[in-house]
Short mmCIF file of C-alpha atoms in Angstrom, two decimals:
data_model
loop_
_atom_site.label_atom_id
_atom_site.label_comp_id
_atom_site.label_asym_id
_atom_site.label_seq_id
_atom_site.Cartn_x
_atom_site.Cartn_y
_atom_site.Cartn_z
CA MET M 97 50.75 68.60 98.39
CA ASN M 98 53.71 67.62 97.15
CA ILE M 99 55.06 70.51 94.86
CA LEU M 100 58.47 68.82 94.32
CA GLY M 101 56.90 65.58 93.13
CA VAL M 102 54.81 67.29 90.53
CA ILE M 103 58.05 69.54 89.57
CA GLN M 104 59.89 66.14 89.23
CA ILE M 105 57.28 64.47 86.99
CA ALA M 106 57.40 67.75 85.02
CA ASP M 107 60.87 67.75 84.31
CA TRP M 108 60.73 64.15 83.10
CA PHE M 109 58.15 64.42 81.05
CA LEU M 110 59.77 67.64 79.45
CA VAL M 111 62.59 65.19 79.01
CA VAL M 112 60.58 62.29 77.10
CA VAL M 113 59.21 64.89 75.02
CA CYS M 114 62.50 66.67 74.01
CA ILE M 115 63.82 62.95 73.14
CA GLY M 116 60.48 62.29 71.08
CA VAL M 117 60.79 65.54 69.08
CA ALA M 118 64.50 64.74 68.54
CA PHE M 119 63.66 61.15 67.49
CA TYR M 120 61.09 62.55 64.83
CA ILE M 121 62.89 65.06 63.28
CA TRP M 122 66.36 62.58 63.08
CA SER M 123 64.16 59.62 61.49
CA THR M 124 62.20 61.89 59.32
CA TRP M 125 65.42 64.38 57.92
CA THR M 126 65.93 62.82 55.18
CA PHE M 127 62.34 62.20 53.63
CA ASN M 128 62.44 65.41 51.15
CA LYS M 129 65.63 64.11 49.47
CA PHE M 130 63.12 62.79 46.69
CA LYS M 131 60.19 65.02 46.93
CA ASP M 132 62.52 68.10 46.39
CA GLN M 133 63.82 66.46 43.23
CA GLY M 134 60.44 66.06 41.52
CA ILE M 135 60.65 61.89 41.94
CA PRO M 136 57.88 59.94 42.76
CA GLY M 137 57.41 57.32 45.33
CA PRO M 138 55.28 55.93 48.21
CA LYS M 139 54.89 58.32 51.25
CA PRO M 140 57.48 57.43 53.95
CA TYR M 141 56.71 57.52 57.86
CA PRO M 142 58.82 57.43 60.99
CA ILE M 143 60.61 54.22 61.97
CA VAL M 144 59.06 52.02 58.87
CA GLY M 145 60.13 54.57 56.13
CA THR M 146 57.96 53.07 53.12
CA GLY M 147 57.81 49.73 54.49
CA LEU M 148 54.37 50.00 55.67
CA SER M 149 53.15 48.42 52.49
CA PHE M 150 55.33 45.09 52.90
CA LEU M 151 53.55 44.85 56.34
CA ILE M 152 50.16 45.34 55.17
CA GLN M 153 50.26 43.93 51.38
CA GLY M 154 53.50 41.55 52.04
CA PHE M 155 56.68 41.83 50.03
CA ILE M 156 55.37 40.13 46.45
CA ASP M 157 51.97 42.05 46.21
CA SER M 158 53.96 45.30 47.40
CA GLU M 159 56.78 45.18 45.16
CA LYS M 160 54.49 44.03 41.88
CA ASN M 161 52.26 47.18 42.65
CA ARG M 162 54.91 50.00 43.35
CA MET M 163 56.50 49.50 39.64
CA ARG M 164 53.06 49.98 38.37
CA LYS M 165 52.19 52.77 40.42
CA TYR M 166 55.51 54.61 40.39
CA GLY M 167 57.07 53.79 37.02
CA ASN M 168 60.54 52.58 36.35
CA PHE M 169 62.52 55.25 38.38
CA TYR M 170 61.31 56.72 42.28
CA GLY M 171 62.50 56.61 45.20
CA THR M 172 61.34 54.54 48.52
CA PHE M 173 63.02 54.58 52.08
CA MET M 174 64.28 51.64 54.58
CA GLY M 175 63.61 53.35 57.80
CA ARG M 176 65.22 56.50 57.26
CA THR M 177 67.75 55.45 54.77
CA PRO M 178 66.76 56.54 50.94
CA GLN M 179 66.67 54.29 48.36
CA TRP M 180 66.88 54.87 44.73
CA VAL M 181 64.84 52.46 42.30
CA ILE M 182 65.74 51.91 38.97
CA ALA M 183 64.56 49.94 36.27
CA ARG M 184 65.37 51.95 33.32
CA ASP M 185 67.81 50.00 30.94
CA GLU M 186 70.26 52.88 30.35
CA LEU M 187 70.34 53.15 34.30
CA LEU M 188 70.67 49.38 34.73
CA THR M 189 73.67 49.22 32.29
CA GLU M 190 75.64 51.85 33.88
CA VAL M 191 74.80 50.75 37.65
CA LEU M 192 75.29 47.00 37.21
CA VAL M 193 78.01 46.88 34.54
CA LYS M 194 79.77 50.04 33.37
CA GLN M 195 80.18 51.78 36.52
CA PHE M 196 80.54 48.54 38.62
CA PRO M 197 83.49 50.05 40.49
CA CYS M 198 81.35 52.65 41.79
CA PHE M 199 78.50 50.09 42.67
CA GLY M 200 80.24 46.69 43.51
CA ASN M 201 79.12 46.36 47.09
CA ARG M 202 75.98 44.96 48.50
CA ARG M 203 73.84 46.35 51.57
CA ALA M 204 74.85 43.85 53.96
CA PHE M 205 72.80 42.75 56.81
CA SER M 206 75.55 41.42 59.42
CA ASP M 207 75.62 41.26 63.06
CA GLY M 208 79.51 42.26 63.04
CA SER M 209 80.67 38.57 63.40
CA GLU M 210 83.80 37.53 61.74
CA LEU M 211 81.90 34.58 60.56
CA VAL M 212 79.05 36.49 58.56
CA GLU M 213 81.15 39.33 57.72
CA SER M 214 83.37 36.52 55.52
CA PHE M 215 80.35 35.20 53.76
CA LEU M 216 80.76 36.13 50.01
CA THR M 217 77.28 38.01 50.11
CA VAL M 218 78.80 40.43 52.53
CA LEU M 219 82.34 40.80 51.54
CA VAL M 220 83.00 44.11 49.96
CA ASP M 221 85.85 45.71 47.55
CA GLU M 222 89.37 43.89 47.35
CA ASP M 223 88.26 40.98 49.75
CA TRP M 224 84.87 40.19 47.80
CA LYS M 225 86.96 40.25 44.37
CA ARG M 226 89.48 37.85 45.73
CA VAL M 227 87.23 35.38 47.12
CA ARG M 228 84.91 35.45 44.06
CA ASN M 229 87.84 35.09 41.63
CA LEU M 230 88.91 31.68 43.60
CA LEU M 231 84.91 30.47 44.27
CA THR M 232 83.92 31.15 40.54
CA PRO M 233 86.06 28.16 39.18
CA THR M 234 84.29 25.75 41.30
CA PHE M 235 81.51 25.97 39.45
CA SER M 236 82.64 25.55 36.01
CA SER M 237 81.06 22.77 33.68
CA GLY M 238 84.07 20.56 34.15
CA LYS M 239 83.36 21.01 38.27
CA LEU M 240 79.65 20.19 37.90
CA LYS M 241 80.30 17.40 35.47
CA MET M 242 81.76 15.87 38.86
CA MET M 243 79.00 16.09 40.78
CA MET M 244 76.24 14.48 38.47
CA HIS M 245 76.63 11.29 40.21
CA GLN M 246 75.64 12.58 43.24
CA MET M 247 72.79 14.31 41.94
CA ASN M 248 71.54 11.18 39.88
CA LYS M 249 71.45 9.56 42.94
CA CYS M 250 69.68 12.01 44.60
CA GLY M 251 67.02 12.74 41.67
CA ALA M 252 66.47 8.75 41.72
CA GLN M 253 65.49 8.62 45.39
CA LEU M 254 63.20 11.64 45.10
CA ALA M 255 61.06 10.08 42.37
CA GLU M 256 60.99 6.80 44.31
CA ASN M 257 60.21 8.79 47.55
CA ILE M 258 56.97 10.72 45.59
CA GLY M 259 56.05 7.20 44.49
CA GLN M 260 55.79 6.19 48.25
CA LEU M 261 54.15 9.21 49.35
CA THR M 262 51.74 9.46 46.61
CA SER M 263 50.66 5.50 47.36
CA LYS M 264 48.96 6.02 50.55
CA PRO M 265 45.40 7.21 51.56
CA ASP M 266 46.36 10.88 51.32
CA PRO M 267 48.14 10.95 48.22
CA ALA M 268 48.99 14.64 48.40
CA PHE M 269 52.69 15.75 49.21
CA ASP M 270 54.11 19.00 49.78
CA THR M 271 56.72 20.14 46.83
CA LYS M 272 58.93 22.34 49.21
CA GLU M 273 59.52 19.44 51.71
CA VAL M 274 60.46 16.85 48.93
CA SER M 275 62.44 19.54 47.27
CA GLY M 276 64.10 20.54 50.30
CA CYS M 277 65.23 16.80 51.29
CA TYR M 278 66.31 16.91 47.55
CA THR M 279 68.72 19.62 47.66
CA MET M 280 69.78 19.29 51.38
CA ASP M 281 71.20 15.72 49.76
CA VAL M 282 72.70 16.98 46.97
CA ILE M 283 74.45 20.28 48.62
CA GLY M 284 75.87 17.96 51.48
CA GLY M 285 77.02 15.46 49.05
CA THR M 286 78.34 17.82 46.55
CA ALA M 287 79.73 20.39 48.88
CA PHE M 288 80.40 18.42 51.74
CA GLY M 289 81.24 14.99 50.74
CA VAL M 290 78.60 14.08 53.58
CA ASP M 291 75.53 11.56 53.28
CA VAL M 292 72.77 13.67 54.97
CA ASN M 293 69.97 10.95 53.62
CA SER M 294 67.16 13.28 54.48
CA LEU M 295 65.03 11.82 51.50
CA LYS M 296 65.27 8.70 53.61
CA ASP M 297 64.71 10.47 56.83
CA PRO M 298 62.98 13.71 56.22
CA GLU M 299 63.40 14.11 60.16
CA SER M 300 66.95 14.47 59.57
CA ILE M 301 68.78 16.69 62.20
CA PHE M 302 70.22 18.54 58.90
CA VAL M 303 66.85 19.32 57.53
CA LYS M 304 65.79 20.39 61.44
CA HIS M 305 68.49 22.83 61.57
CA ALA M 306 68.08 23.94 58.21
CA LYS M 307 64.28 25.04 58.51
CA LYS M 308 64.80 26.54 61.93
CA ILE M 309 67.06 29.22 60.30
CA PHE M 310 64.84 29.93 57.53
CA SER M 311 61.52 30.45 59.72
CA PHE M 312 61.99 33.66 60.66
CA SER M 313 58.93 35.70 60.46
CA LEU M 314 58.57 39.38 58.79
CA PHE M 315 57.69 40.56 62.35
CA SER M 316 60.47 38.78 64.20
CA PRO M 317 62.13 41.19 65.88
CA PHE M 318 65.89 40.77 64.54
CA PHE M 319 64.26 40.94 60.76
CA LEU M 320 62.57 44.32 61.92
CA VAL M 321 65.72 45.68 63.34
CA ALA M 322 67.59 44.33 60.00
CA PHE M 323 64.89 45.80 57.75
CA PHE M 324 64.41 49.30 59.40
CA ALA M 325 67.32 49.90 61.43
CA PRO M 326 70.28 47.67 60.40
CA PHE M 327 72.78 50.13 62.54
CA LEU M 328 71.63 48.23 65.64
CA LEU M 329 72.90 44.83 64.48
CA LYS M 330 76.19 44.70 65.56
CA PRO M 331 75.33 46.64 69.04
CA LEU M 332 72.75 44.01 69.57
CA LYS M 333 75.15 41.21 68.51
CA LYS M 334 77.25 42.40 71.56
CA MET M 335 74.56 42.47 73.93
CA GLY M 336 74.15 38.50 73.26
CA PHE M 337 71.49 38.81 70.61
CA GLN M 338 71.52 36.29 67.56
CA MET M 339 70.48 37.01 63.95
CA PHE M 340 69.80 33.30 63.19
CA PRO M 341 69.29 30.73 66.04
CA LYS M 342 72.27 29.88 67.79
CA ASP M 343 71.92 26.09 68.27
CA SER M 344 71.27 25.98 64.32
CA MET M 345 74.26 27.79 63.39
CA ASN M 346 76.50 26.06 65.80
CA PHE M 347 75.24 23.06 64.06
CA PHE M 348 76.37 23.85 60.56
CA GLN M 349 79.44 25.46 61.83
CA GLU M 350 80.92 22.25 63.42
CA VAL M 351 79.95 20.26 60.47
CA THR M 352 81.78 22.25 57.96
CA GLU M 353 84.46 22.36 60.62
CA GLU M 354 84.68 18.78 60.59
CA ALA M 355 84.85 18.71 56.43
CA ILE M 356 87.50 21.23 56.31
CA ALA M 357 89.83 19.38 58.88
CA GLN M 358 88.95 15.93 57.03
CA ARG M 359 90.29 17.68 53.52
CA LYS M 360 93.51 19.16 55.35
CA ALA M 361 94.32 15.75 56.86
CA ASN M 362 93.89 14.30 53.43
CA THR M 363 96.79 15.45 51.36
CA ASN M 364 95.55 13.81 47.96
CA LYS M 365 93.72 16.83 46.60
CA GLY M 366 92.13 14.51 43.94
CA GLY M 367 90.77 12.37 46.81
CA ASN M 368 87.62 14.42 46.93
CA THR M 369 86.03 16.54 44.26
CA ASP M 370 83.45 18.52 46.57
CA LEU M 371 83.32 22.25 46.95
CA ILE M 372 84.89 22.17 50.38
CA GLN M 373 87.90 20.62 48.58
CA LEU M 374 88.10 22.95 46.17
CA MET M 375 88.27 25.75 48.62
CA VAL M 376 90.89 24.33 50.62
CA ASN M 377 93.18 23.66 47.63
CA ALA M 378 92.61 27.16 47.17
CA HIS M 379 93.93 28.07 50.73
CA ASN M 380 97.08 30.26 51.12
CA ILE M 381 98.07 29.52 47.45
CA ASP M 382 98.70 31.99 44.88
CA ILE M 383 96.21 32.47 41.82
CA THR M 384 97.41 30.48 38.96
CA ASP M 385 97.05 31.82 35.40
CA GLU M 386 94.78 28.73 34.64
CA GLN M 387 92.71 29.58 37.56
CA LYS M 388 92.08 33.31 36.16
CA ALA M 389 91.44 32.01 32.75
CA GLU M 390 88.66 29.72 34.24
CA ALA M 391 87.38 32.17 36.41
CA THR M 392 87.29 35.34 33.73
CA GLU M 393 85.57 32.66 31.51
CA TYR M 394 82.58 32.63 34.04
CA GLY M 395 82.04 36.42 35.08
CA ALA M 396 85.16 37.01 37.55
CA THR M 397 87.40 39.65 36.82
CA TYR M 398 91.08 40.39 37.95
CA GLU M 399 92.68 43.72 38.38
CA LYS M 400 96.53 44.37 38.42
CA ASP M 401 96.01 45.86 42.23
CA THR M 402 94.07 43.06 43.38
CA LYS M 403 96.11 41.27 46.35
CA GLU M 404 96.34 37.80 45.11
CA LYS M 405 95.98 35.19 47.57
CA GLY M 406 94.47 32.35 48.97
CA LEU M 407 91.39 31.84 50.92
CA LYS M 408 91.62 32.57 55.04
CA ASN M 409 90.45 29.75 57.14
CA VAL M 410 87.28 31.81 58.35
CA GLU M 411 86.25 32.13 54.57
CA ILE M 412 86.55 28.74 54.03
CA LEU M 413 84.24 28.31 56.84
CA ALA M 414 81.87 30.96 56.03
CA ASN M 415 81.25 30.27 52.39
CA GLY M 416 81.06 26.59 53.16
CA MET M 417 78.10 27.40 55.56
CA LEU M 418 76.88 29.87 53.29
CA PHE M 419 76.71 27.45 50.49
CA PHE M 420 74.96 24.74 52.60
CA LEU M 421 72.26 27.03 53.73
CA ALA M 422 71.61 29.02 50.27
CA GLY M 423 71.92 25.98 48.08
CA TYR M 424 69.30 24.55 50.73
CA ASP M 425 66.43 27.10 50.47
CA THR M 426 66.95 28.74 47.33
CA THR M 427 67.14 25.69 45.04
CA ALA M 428 64.19 24.12 47.00
CA THR M 429 62.00 26.86 46.33
CA MET M 430 62.74 27.13 42.66
CA MET M 431 61.97 23.33 42.52
CA SER M 432 58.89 23.04 44.26
CA LEU M 433 57.44 26.03 42.38
CA LEU M 434 58.26 24.69 39.31
CA LEU M 435 56.66 20.98 40.15
CA TYR M 436 53.55 23.07 41.36
CA GLN M 437 53.39 24.74 37.70
CA LEU M 438 53.90 21.59 35.87
CA ALA M 439 51.13 19.87 37.91
CA ILE M 440 48.54 22.61 37.18
CA GLU M 441 49.80 23.32 33.31
CA GLN M 442 49.40 19.59 32.02
CA GLU M 443 49.94 20.44 28.50
CA VAL M 444 53.42 21.99 29.44
CA GLN M 445 54.60 19.08 31.61
CA GLU M 446 53.63 16.63 28.54
CA LYS M 447 55.52 18.78 26.31
CA LEU M 448 58.15 18.42 28.75
CA TYR M 449 58.08 14.75 29.22
CA ASN M 450 57.91 14.05 25.53
CA GLU M 451 61.11 16.31 25.15
CA ILE M 452 63.37 14.15 28.14
CA GLN M 453 61.97 10.86 26.31
CA ASP M 454 63.19 11.85 23.02
CA VAL M 455 66.68 13.21 24.10
CA ILE M 456 67.48 10.74 27.15
CA GLY M 457 65.39 8.01 26.39
CA ASP M 458 65.80 4.82 28.72
CA LYS M 459 69.17 5.84 30.25
CA GLU M 460 69.15 5.13 33.79
CA LYS M 461 71.63 7.65 34.77
CA VAL M 462 71.09 11.30 33.18
CA ASP M 463 74.23 12.90 31.39
CA TYR M 464 75.25 16.30 31.72
CA ASN M 465 75.58 16.69 28.05
CA ASP M 466 71.94 15.45 27.42
CA ILE M 467 70.48 17.95 30.43
CA MET M 468 72.26 20.61 28.53
CA LYS M 469 70.22 19.64 25.30
CA LEU M 470 66.89 20.06 27.26
CA GLN M 471 65.71 23.17 25.63
CA TYR M 472 61.88 23.13 26.55
CA LEU M 473 62.96 22.36 30.34
CA ASP M 474 65.16 25.64 30.07
CA MET M 475 62.11 27.45 29.32
CA CYS M 476 59.73 26.05 31.93
CA ILE M 477 62.89 26.73 34.69
CA ASN M 478 63.19 30.18 33.08
CA GLU M 479 59.57 31.06 33.45
CA THR M 480 59.38 29.77 36.71
CA LEU M 481 62.49 32.08 37.80
CA ARG M 482 60.48 34.93 36.14
CA MET M 483 57.45 34.49 38.10
CA TYR M 484 59.43 33.81 41.32
CA PRO M 485 62.73 35.05 41.26
CA ALA M 486 65.40 33.62 43.43
CA ALA M 487 66.40 37.36 44.23
CA PRO M 488 63.25 39.44 43.98
CA ILE M 489 65.20 42.92 44.79
CA ILE M 490 68.93 43.53 43.96
CA ASP M 491 70.63 46.47 46.12
CA ARG M 492 73.91 48.28 45.64
CA ILE M 493 75.85 50.76 47.62
CA CYS M 494 77.25 53.76 46.06
CA SER M 495 81.06 53.70 46.90
CA ARG M 496 81.67 57.38 45.85
CA ASP M 497 79.69 60.44 43.88
CA VAL M 498 79.04 60.01 40.57
CA THR M 499 76.94 61.31 38.11
CA ILE M 500 74.64 59.16 35.78
CA ASN M 501 72.45 60.72 32.96
CA GLY M 502 72.05 64.05 35.16
CA ILE M 503 71.08 61.84 38.03
CA GLU M 504 73.91 62.47 41.33
CA PHE M 505 74.34 59.58 43.27
CA LYS M 506 76.28 60.54 46.36
CA LYS M 507 78.29 58.01 48.57
CA GLY M 508 76.62 55.71 50.50
CA ASP M 509 73.52 55.98 48.54
CA VAL M 510 71.37 52.94 47.98
CA VAL M 511 70.02 51.65 44.50
CA VAL M 512 67.43 49.05 44.55
CA ILE M 513 66.82 47.35 41.21
CA PRO M 514 63.10 46.12 41.54
CA VAL M 515 63.74 42.37 39.83
CA LEU M 516 60.27 40.93 40.82
CA GLY M 517 58.45 44.27 39.68
CA ILE M 518 60.44 44.15 36.18
CA HIS M 519 59.56 40.33 35.73
CA PHE M 520 55.67 41.68 35.75
CA ASP M 521 56.24 44.43 33.85
CA GLU M 522 53.46 44.32 31.15
CA LYS M 523 55.55 46.26 28.39
CA ARG M 524 58.20 43.67 28.92
CA TRP M 525 55.97 40.44 29.73
CA PRO M 526 52.54 40.52 28.58
CA ASN M 527 49.91 38.93 30.73
CA PRO M 528 52.99 38.40 33.31
CA GLU M 529 50.51 36.50 35.97
CA VAL M 530 50.39 33.59 33.36
CA PHE M 531 52.96 30.77 33.10
CA ASN M 532 53.99 30.49 29.83
CA PRO M 533 57.48 28.80 29.14
CA GLU M 534 57.30 29.83 25.35
CA ARG M 535 58.24 33.39 26.30
CA PHE M 536 61.62 31.83 26.37
CA ALA M 537 61.69 29.83 23.34
CA PRO M 538 64.67 30.71 21.06
CA GLU M 539 62.77 33.03 18.63
CA GLU M 540 61.45 35.01 21.06
CA LYS M 541 64.85 36.23 22.69
CA LYS M 542 64.91 39.02 19.93
CA ASN M 543 62.26 40.79 22.09
CA HIS M 544 63.67 40.92 25.13
CA GLY M 545 67.08 42.94 26.54
CA PRO M 546 69.45 41.56 29.30
CA PHE M 547 67.36 43.10 32.18
CA ASP M 548 64.30 41.85 31.19
CA TRP M 549 65.42 38.38 33.40
CA MET M 550 67.40 38.63 35.60
CA PRO M 551 66.52 36.11 38.74
CA PHE M 552 70.05 35.76 40.13
CA GLY M 553 71.15 39.12 39.43
CA TYR M 554 73.24 40.54 36.73
CA GLY M 555 76.69 41.79 36.19
CA PRO M 556 79.93 40.68 38.18
CA ARG M 557 77.91 40.39 41.54
CA ASN M 558 75.45 37.89 40.14
CA CYS M 559 74.94 34.65 42.16
CA VAL M 560 77.97 32.38 42.13
CA GLY M 561 76.07 29.40 42.51
CA MET M 562 73.39 29.77 40.08
CA ARG M 563 74.88 27.10 37.59
CA LEU M 564 74.86 24.76 40.46
CA ALA M 565 71.20 25.47 41.02
CA LEU M 566 69.84 25.27 37.69
CA LEU M 567 71.59 22.09 37.33
CA GLU M 568 70.04 20.61 40.39
CA ALA M 569 66.65 21.46 39.29
CA LYS M 570 67.09 20.15 35.85
CA VAL M 571 68.41 16.59 37.16
CA ALA M 572 65.54 16.13 39.54
CA THR M 573 62.64 17.70 37.25
CA VAL M 574 64.02 14.85 34.57
CA HIS M 575 64.22 11.87 36.90
CA VAL M 576 60.43 12.95 38.70
CA LEU M 577 58.96 13.08 35.39
CA ARG M 578 60.29 9.95 33.82
CA LYS M 579 58.47 8.05 36.46
CA HIS M 580 55.23 10.10 37.62
CA ARG M 581 52.80 12.77 36.04
CA LEU M 582 52.19 15.32 38.49
CA VAL M 583 48.50 16.37 38.97
CA THR M 584 46.91 18.75 41.18
CA CYS M 585 44.68 17.24 44.28
CA GLU M 586 42.42 18.79 46.79
CA LYS M 587 44.95 20.51 48.85
CA THR M 588 46.16 22.08 45.91
CA LYS M 589 45.78 25.94 45.90
CA THR M 590 45.32 28.00 43.06
CA PRO M 591 46.59 30.96 43.28
CA LEU M 592 49.21 30.14 45.70
CA LYS M 593 48.86 32.33 49.06
CA PHE M 594 52.23 33.65 49.86
CA ASP M 595 53.48 34.67 53.35
CA LYS M 596 54.21 38.35 53.67
CA ILE M 597 58.25 37.89 53.70
CA GLY M 598 58.70 36.16 50.27
CA PHE M 599 57.84 33.16 48.12
CA ARG M 600 56.97 30.91 51.07
CA VAL M 601 53.72 28.98 51.73
CA LYS M 602 52.85 28.30 55.08
CA ALA M 603 50.10 26.21 54.34
CA GLY M 604 52.81 23.94 51.86
CA ILE M 605 52.75 23.84 48.19
CA TRP M 606 50.68 20.34 47.54
CA ILE M 607 50.04 18.40 44.57
CA SER M 608 50.04 14.58 43.72
CA ALA M 609 51.49 12.30 41.18
CA GLU M 610 50.47 9.17 39.17
CA PRO M 611 52.95 6.50 38.09
CA ARG M 612 53.72 6.67 34.20
CA GLU M 613 53.13 3.49 32.31
CA ASN M 614 56.84 3.50 30.45
#
């Protein structure tokens, strides 16, 4: 009998047990943080924290149910990381506005590469302030007016495409597919000056790579690591693992680099009005008083101790890519769900169509000022974003110890704002599961506070491209409804069944359309 072998096995078993016990203690060490303070919340488990409900119920249902169960102040865990979840207005005011210097940074899921670290959504502190201040004026009303030609062109093509799709034996079309092609064409033209033409060619290489980047699964290894153990992202990057498909990221990087090179070669700054040109113009320049005034008008802030300098090369590249990717998926999702709701709610659709006819009439091209007059269109989009917010949750990192209303937030604490839960809070929005644009009628504003609706975030760190996204959706909707009456069909599902990661429907969002007899 080999006694030595038995001893060796026993030693290894003991080592494994010790490692397992140590890991269990480490992974659960923080789990009493909220319990000891009498703060409610779901039960955490090793490794997954309180994320088990996401894996079982899906993100959407879990977020809605948590606030109903635990109220407007509770605690959760991402892995072993504690998260304060706040939905009380007095706390939201402090965290998002008054105490912004303490809560100015987001939790960043970064692989540590210089490119990803330069995304506006990842930048922190003074670098974020500088880049945000320079980018904010590119979304002013004056700049958006310059983009109307491209949006009108793409909107007309979208309406034509829907007509072609619905004239086939199977008249159904996927709103996410056509919306994605539209937003890709718009962002390609307005940000890069590139004629993507995906509406005419749905198999465009641009769409192919964009879909590939956004096709991640809740159970993909990198997503699980980012969700439950984000500290492992950088080591994995060094080992050769990628957050996103390498070929697709390389494609958009090359497109962006080429656009930047063309703008730099063209010394006539007025030759292009796209976002890349505006960023190149902000490269290695001092910030002017005019830029400061325009940025401040749209929510940016300048502090005396901020180092005022232009954009770095890598920041132009990174944020050019970010605009391309975020502008494609977020706006396409919003549009696809708006078209879906209009197909279901025929009375809402007809009321909106009548408003469009009253304001715009027979004009071939939609004017920016006319778009701004479409009050009911605003109401429809706002209600869509209430039910399907672009940012279902917002998070902030506490940068220094601070006490707010008797609650002690420590440096490094994560604060989460459950936007989706707030949007479905019956105290704020009665019958929240019902699509009702009248919630946003002018006379209803007095019944709602500033934090009842925040699909793009709130405060200085809200979505910088919000106004562009809204304008894109409005122009597209006007062009589509002037030509077509949206209707349901056999493929239309009610209610929609979202996958577990967010507002994605693997089976597609299917409706049909009938030509309007103008």
